[in-house]
Amino acid sequence: QIDYYFKTRARKPLDEMLRIQLPGFTDMSTNESFSYSVNVQSAQLRPLVDRSVFFEQLNERMSAVDDTLNFQMRFEPLRPFKTNTEFVVYKSTGGRWKFNVVFEALEPEVDDVIVIQSPLHKTSSVSFKLNNHLKSYAEFTAFFTADSAPEFVVYPKSGLLEPYGKEGTNFIVSFTPTEYGKAKIGRMVIQTEEMQWTYEIRGSQIGRASCRE
């Protein structure tokens, strides 16, 4: 059972108010207060959740057993992921409640569209520079998604992304058309541990086949 499901695109923050009623809570004393914790089930995804999920508890006490505990939730993922978490509410005099919460970050909007034209069986390239979003170096991988045309290549495929404010790491995207016909489409991803950039690459063949008499 999923109690709460929060979903947004990567790099598109989501703000929601979370109002939690405590099932089975019938006995309240005036000295009771409530706290919470977020338990991430996947150790691999815990750093992503820690950097992108934020709760602010708006009330620590309730005046009646059917009151709600209110939390302001902000979900600001920088790259796609999906994970199950436990949101646990603790009562100061003993007792706890667990709620299953899913956070899902979808693919981000395309950052840019890159157009490359090249003669048949010739390689043409476009280069651009990219910086990390933080003032620190970050290891990256660069790749085309599986549904991309095979005529595209990106270099380098891995390395260090220069910090924000520096000149930027240089990327070269190449296109080698192997047949006449419609334009080719590729989806290129540059990803660090924290962040994802996405580019749509459009390649078209220029020139015509020579005609022999």
Short mmCIF file of the C-alpha atoms (twelve columns), coordinates in Angstrom:
data_MODEL
# 
_entry.id   MODEL 
# 
loop_
_atom_site.group_PDB 
_atom_site.id 
_atom_site.type_symbol 
_atom_site.label_atom_id 
_atom_site.label_alt_id 
_atom_site.label_comp_id 
_atom_site.label_asym_id 
_atom_site.label_seq_id 
_atom_site.Cartn_x 
_atom_site.Cartn_y 
_atom_site.Cartn_z 
_atom_site.pdbx_PDB_model_num 
ATOM 1   C CA . GLN A 1   0.000  0.000  0.000   1 
ATOM 2   C CA . ILE A 2   1.286  3.434  -0.994  1 
ATOM 3   C CA . ASP A 3   0.100  6.240  1.262   1 
ATOM 4   C CA . TYR A 4   1.626  9.182  -0.613  1 
ATOM 5   C CA . TYR A 5   3.076  9.459  -4.124  1 
ATOM 6   C CA . PHE A 6   5.101  12.496 -5.174  1 
ATOM 7   C CA . LYS A 7   6.100  12.798 -8.837  1 
ATOM 8   C CA . THR A 8   7.704  15.561 -10.883 1 
ATOM 9   C CA . ARG A 9   10.181 16.061 -13.689 1 
ATOM 10  C CA . ALA A 10  13.838 16.271 -12.753 1 
ATOM 11  C CA . ARG A 11  14.805 19.932 -12.229 1 
ATOM 12  C CA . LYS A 12  11.161 20.955 -11.759 1 
ATOM 13  C CA . PRO A 13  10.592 21.418 -7.998  1 
ATOM 14  C CA . LEU A 14  7.356  20.227 -6.410  1 
ATOM 15  C CA . ASP A 15  5.889  21.834 -3.265  1 
ATOM 16  C CA . GLU A 16  3.043  20.164 -1.404  1 
ATOM 17  C CA . MET A 17  1.440  20.316 2.009   1 
ATOM 18  C CA . LEU A 18  1.303  16.958 3.754   1 
ATOM 19  C CA . ARG A 19  -1.509 16.622 6.331   1 
ATOM 20  C CA . ILE A 20  -1.270 13.376 8.268   1 
ATOM 21  C CA . GLN A 21  -3.962 11.924 10.493  1 
ATOM 22  C CA . LEU A 22  -2.736 9.239  12.843  1 
ATOM 23  C CA . PRO A 23  -4.915 6.107  12.562  1 
ATOM 24  C CA . GLY A 24  -5.852 4.488  15.848  1 
ATOM 25  C CA . PHE A 25  -4.715 7.500  17.881  1 
ATOM 26  C CA . THR A 26  -7.302 7.818  20.672  1 
ATOM 27  C CA . ASP A 27  -5.446 8.696  23.866  1 
ATOM 28  C CA . MET A 28  -3.725 12.065 24.037  1 
ATOM 29  C CA . SER A 29  -2.040 13.809 26.914  1 
ATOM 30  C CA . THR A 30  -1.227 17.513 27.036  1 
ATOM 31  C CA . ASN A 31  2.542  16.907 27.093  1 
ATOM 32  C CA . GLU A 32  2.755  14.871 23.913  1 
ATOM 33  C CA . SER A 33  4.769  16.063 20.974  1 
ATOM 34  C CA . PHE A 34  5.502  14.451 17.639  1 
ATOM 35  C CA . SER A 35  8.590  14.106 15.484  1 
ATOM 36  C CA . TYR A 36  9.386  12.303 12.238  1 
ATOM 37  C CA . SER A 37  12.058 10.597 10.170  1 
ATOM 38  C CA . VAL A 38  12.391 9.573  6.523   1 
ATOM 39  C CA . ASN A 39  13.841 6.108  5.932   1 
ATOM 40  C CA . VAL A 40  15.062 5.406  2.397   1 
ATOM 41  C CA . GLN A 41  14.804 1.723  1.506   1 
ATOM 42  C CA . SER A 42  17.554 1.811  -1.139  1 
ATOM 43  C CA . ALA A 43  21.019 2.589  0.220   1 
ATOM 44  C CA . GLN A 44  22.133 3.445  -3.316  1 
ATOM 45  C CA . LEU A 45  19.415 6.101  -3.701  1 
ATOM 46  C CA . ARG A 46  19.675 7.528  -0.190  1 
ATOM 47  C CA . PRO A 47  22.122 10.315 -1.210  1 
ATOM 48  C CA . LEU A 48  19.762 11.413 -4.006  1 
ATOM 49  C CA . VAL A 49  16.820 11.562 -1.598  1 
ATOM 50  C CA . ASP A 50  18.874 13.415 1.019   1 
ATOM 51  C CA . ARG A 51  19.719 16.084 -1.559  1 
ATOM 52  C CA . SER A 52  16.272 16.444 -3.083  1 
ATOM 53  C CA . VAL A 53  13.590 15.801 -0.434  1 
ATOM 54  C CA . PHE A 54  12.946 18.334 2.320   1 
ATOM 55  C CA . PHE A 55  10.270 18.364 5.016   1 
ATOM 56  C CA . GLU A 56  9.404  21.204 7.371   1 
ATOM 57  C CA . GLN A 57  7.270  20.164 10.331  1 
ATOM 58  C CA . LEU A 58  4.705  22.915 10.956  1 
ATOM 59  C CA . ASN A 59  3.225  21.663 14.232  1 
ATOM 60  C CA . GLU A 60  4.695  19.384 16.878  1 
ATOM 61  C CA . ARG A 61  1.527  19.132 18.970  1 
ATOM 62  C CA . MET A 62  -2.140 18.422 18.339  1 
ATOM 63  C CA . SER A 63  -5.127 19.773 20.247  1 
ATOM 64  C CA . ALA A 64  -7.382 16.783 19.483  1 
ATOM 65  C CA . VAL A 65  -6.897 13.161 18.442  1 
ATOM 66  C CA . ASP A 66  -8.395 13.830 15.010  1 
ATOM 67  C CA . ASP A 67  -6.121 16.791 14.285  1 
ATOM 68  C CA . THR A 68  -3.474 16.497 11.603  1 
ATOM 69  C CA . LEU A 69  0.275  16.815 11.742  1 
ATOM 70  C CA . ASN A 70  1.233  19.219 8.971   1 
ATOM 71  C CA . PHE A 71  4.430  19.167 6.945   1 
ATOM 72  C CA . GLN A 72  5.594  21.326 4.081   1 
ATOM 73  C CA . MET A 73  7.263  19.026 1.560   1 
ATOM 74  C CA . ARG A 74  9.636  20.152 -1.190  1 
ATOM 75  C CA . PHE A 75  10.870 17.683 -3.803  1 
ATOM 76  C CA . GLU A 76  13.573 19.116 -6.064  1 
ATOM 77  C CA . PRO A 77  15.303 16.257 -7.924  1 
ATOM 78  C CA . LEU A 78  18.093 17.056 -10.374 1 
ATOM 79  C CA . ARG A 79  18.109 13.686 -12.173 1 
ATOM 80  C CA . PRO A 80  15.603 10.871 -12.732 1 
ATOM 81  C CA . PHE A 81  15.047 8.245  -10.049 1 
ATOM 82  C CA . LYS A 82  12.252 6.425  -8.225  1 
ATOM 83  C CA . THR A 83  12.368 5.101  -4.698  1 
ATOM 84  C CA . ASN A 84  10.188 3.857  -1.861  1 
ATOM 85  C CA . THR A 85  10.596 5.466  1.540   1 
ATOM 86  C CA . GLU A 86  9.057  5.165  4.978   1 
ATOM 87  C CA . PHE A 87  7.803  8.344  6.587   1 
ATOM 88  C CA . VAL A 88  7.727  7.555  10.302  1 
ATOM 89  C CA . VAL A 89  5.920  9.667  12.921  1 
ATOM 90  C CA . TYR A 90  7.019  9.272  16.544  1 
ATOM 91  C CA . LYS A 91  5.000  10.145 19.655  1 
ATOM 92  C CA . SER A 92  7.127  11.469 22.511  1 
ATOM 93  C CA . THR A 93  5.381  9.273  25.078  1 
ATOM 94  C CA . GLY A 94  5.814  6.157  22.945  1 
ATOM 95  C CA . GLY A 95  4.304  4.856  19.749  1 
ATOM 96  C CA . ARG A 96  4.971  5.364  16.054  1 
ATOM 97  C CA . TRP A 97  3.191  5.340  12.716  1 
ATOM 98  C CA . LYS A 98  4.681  4.308  9.372   1 
ATOM 99  C CA . PHE A 99  3.536  5.655  6.019   1 
ATOM 100 C CA . ASN A 100 4.781  4.387  2.658   1 
ATOM 101 C CA . VAL A 101 5.874  7.258  0.417   1 
ATOM 102 C CA . VAL A 102 7.124  7.015  -3.166  1 
ATOM 103 C CA . PHE A 103 9.257  9.716  -4.780  1 
ATOM 104 C CA . GLU A 104 9.560  9.613  -8.560  1 
ATOM 105 C CA . ALA A 105 11.611 12.011 -10.679 1 
ATOM 106 C CA . LEU A 106 10.841 11.754 -14.399 1 
ATOM 107 C CA . GLU A 107 13.134 12.601 -17.307 1 
ATOM 108 C CA . PRO A 108 13.900 16.340 -17.411 1 
ATOM 109 C CA . GLU A 109 12.883 18.644 -20.214 1 
ATOM 110 C CA . VAL A 110 15.329 18.734 -23.126 1 
ATOM 111 C CA . ASP A 111 18.071 21.305 -22.446 1 
ATOM 112 C CA . ASP A 112 18.853 22.026 -26.086 1 
ATOM 113 C CA . VAL A 113 18.372 20.782 -29.639 1 
ATOM 114 C CA . ILE A 114 21.570 20.287 -31.646 1 
ATOM 115 C CA . VAL A 115 21.352 20.064 -35.437 1 
ATOM 116 C CA . ILE A 116 24.164 18.451 -37.466 1 
ATOM 117 C CA . GLN A 117 24.353 18.182 -41.251 1 
ATOM 118 C CA . SER A 118 26.871 16.011 -43.083 1 
ATOM 119 C CA . PRO A 119 27.450 14.507 -46.541 1 
ATOM 120 C CA . LEU A 120 26.861 10.789 -46.929 1 
ATOM 121 C CA . HIS A 121 29.583 8.650  -45.270 1 
ATOM 122 C CA . LYS A 122 31.333 11.801 -44.006 1 
ATOM 123 C CA . THR A 123 31.557 12.803 -40.369 1 
ATOM 124 C CA . SER A 124 30.525 16.233 -39.153 1 
ATOM 125 C CA . SER A 125 30.809 17.367 -35.559 1 
ATOM 126 C CA . VAL A 126 29.435 20.016 -33.229 1 
ATOM 127 C CA . SER A 127 31.145 20.962 -29.976 1 
ATOM 128 C CA . PHE A 128 29.872 22.717 -26.866 1 
ATOM 129 C CA . LYS A 129 30.998 23.298 -23.304 1 
ATOM 130 C CA . LEU A 130 29.188 22.299 -20.126 1 
ATOM 131 C CA . ASN A 131 29.792 23.148 -16.483 1 
ATOM 132 C CA . ASN A 132 28.728 21.373 -13.340 1 
ATOM 133 C CA . HIS A 133 25.884 23.153 -11.518 1 
ATOM 134 C CA . LEU A 134 28.075 23.385 -8.406  1 
ATOM 135 C CA . LYS A 135 31.458 25.021 -7.827  1 
ATOM 136 C CA . SER A 136 33.154 21.643 -7.754  1 
ATOM 137 C CA . TYR A 137 34.339 19.039 -10.235 1 
ATOM 138 C CA . ALA A 138 31.997 16.103 -10.841 1 
ATOM 139 C CA . GLU A 139 32.522 12.767 -12.548 1 
ATOM 140 C CA . PHE A 140 30.208 12.315 -15.523 1 
ATOM 141 C CA . THR A 141 29.114 9.780  -18.098 1 
ATOM 142 C CA . ALA A 142 27.837 10.791 -21.537 1 
ATOM 143 C CA . PHE A 143 25.817 8.446  -23.728 1 
ATOM 144 C CA . PHE A 144 23.018 8.131  -26.250 1 
ATOM 145 C CA . THR A 145 19.819 6.379  -25.181 1 
ATOM 146 C CA . ALA A 146 19.035 2.974  -26.678 1 
ATOM 147 C CA . ASP A 147 16.372 4.397  -29.011 1 
ATOM 148 C CA . SER A 148 18.859 6.830  -30.620 1 
ATOM 149 C CA . ALA A 149 20.109 6.423  -34.185 1 
ATOM 150 C CA . PRO A 150 23.488 4.623  -34.283 1 
ATOM 151 C CA . GLU A 151 25.015 7.304  -36.543 1 
ATOM 152 C CA . PHE A 152 25.686 9.540  -33.513 1 
ATOM 153 C CA . VAL A 153 28.746 9.467  -31.258 1 
ATOM 154 C CA . VAL A 154 29.651 11.641 -28.254 1 
ATOM 155 C CA . TYR A 155 33.156 12.253 -26.916 1 
ATOM 156 C CA . PRO A 156 34.280 12.083 -24.180 1 
ATOM 157 C CA . LYS A 157 32.058 9.368  -22.743 1 
ATOM 158 C CA . SER A 158 33.306 9.946  -19.201 1 
ATOM 159 C CA . GLY A 159 35.556 12.289 -17.277 1 
ATOM 160 C CA . LEU A 160 35.365 15.313 -15.005 1 
ATOM 161 C CA . LEU A 161 32.882 18.122 -15.491 1 
ATOM 162 C CA . GLU A 162 34.432 21.508 -14.738 1 
ATOM 163 C CA . PRO A 163 32.951 23.523 -11.858 1 
ATOM 164 C CA . TYR A 164 30.392 26.272 -12.270 1 
ATOM 165 C CA . GLY A 165 32.198 29.490 -13.180 1 
ATOM 166 C CA . LYS A 166 35.049 27.768 -15.038 1 
ATOM 167 C CA . GLU A 167 35.480 27.510 -18.810 1 
ATOM 168 C CA . GLY A 168 33.570 24.218 -19.001 1 
ATOM 169 C CA . THR A 169 34.260 20.695 -20.228 1 
ATOM 170 C CA . ASN A 170 34.232 20.371 -24.014 1 
ATOM 171 C CA . PHE A 171 31.931 17.805 -25.633 1 
ATOM 172 C CA . ILE A 172 32.009 16.778 -29.299 1 
ATOM 173 C CA . VAL A 173 28.935 15.251 -30.926 1 
ATOM 174 C CA . SER A 174 29.546 13.580 -34.303 1 
ATOM 175 C CA . PHE A 175 27.175 12.405 -37.010 1 
ATOM 176 C CA . THR A 176 28.077 10.064 -39.885 1 
ATOM 177 C CA . PRO A 177 25.113 9.410  -42.212 1 
ATOM 178 C CA . THR A 178 25.221 5.959  -43.783 1 
ATOM 179 C CA . GLU A 179 22.192 6.195  -46.057 1 
ATOM 180 C CA . TYR A 180 19.975 8.673  -47.843 1 
ATOM 181 C CA . GLY A 181 16.606 9.356  -46.333 1 
ATOM 182 C CA . LYS A 182 14.919 11.064 -43.461 1 
ATOM 183 C CA . ALA A 183 16.722 12.850 -40.661 1 
ATOM 184 C CA . LYS A 184 18.097 10.839 -37.753 1 
ATOM 185 C CA . ILE A 185 17.214 11.568 -34.148 1 
ATOM 186 C CA . GLY A 186 19.281 10.922 -31.047 1 
ATOM 187 C CA . ARG A 187 18.768 11.574 -27.344 1 
ATOM 188 C CA . MET A 188 22.024 12.335 -25.564 1 
ATOM 189 C CA . VAL A 189 22.370 12.255 -21.799 1 
ATOM 190 C CA . ILE A 190 25.157 13.735 -19.671 1 
ATOM 191 C CA . GLN A 191 24.833 12.551 -16.101 1 
ATOM 192 C CA . THR A 192 26.673 13.109 -12.827 1 
ATOM 193 C CA . GLU A 193 25.856 11.568 -9.474  1 
ATOM 194 C CA . GLU A 194 23.504 14.480 -8.777  1 
ATOM 195 C CA . MET A 195 22.442 15.978 -12.091 1 
ATOM 196 C CA . GLN A 196 21.252 15.096 -15.588 1 
ATOM 197 C CA . TRP A 197 21.330 17.139 -18.800 1 
ATOM 198 C CA . THR A 198 19.443 15.929 -21.876 1 
ATOM 199 C CA . TYR A 199 19.917 16.969 -25.510 1 
ATOM 200 C CA . GLU A 200 17.986 16.141 -28.651 1 
ATOM 201 C CA . ILE A 201 20.345 15.615 -31.586 1 
ATOM 202 C CA . ARG A 202 19.016 15.890 -35.139 1 
ATOM 203 C CA . GLY A 203 21.199 14.718 -37.986 1 
ATOM 204 C CA . SER A 204 20.486 15.140 -41.669 1 
ATOM 205 C CA . GLN A 205 22.381 14.045 -44.763 1 
ATOM 206 C CA . ILE A 206 23.215 16.797 -47.264 1 
ATOM 207 C CA . GLY A 207 24.021 16.470 -50.960 1 
ATOM 208 C CA . ARG A 208 22.684 13.955 -53.437 1 
ATOM 209 C CA . ALA A 209 23.866 10.704 -54.918 1 
ATOM 210 C CA . SER A 210 25.798 11.237 -58.161 1 
ATOM 211 C CA . CYS A 211 23.956 10.153 -61.319 1 
ATOM 212 C CA . ARG A 212 25.892 8.257  -63.976 1 
ATOM 213 C CA . GLU A 213 24.805 8.497  -67.628 1 
# 
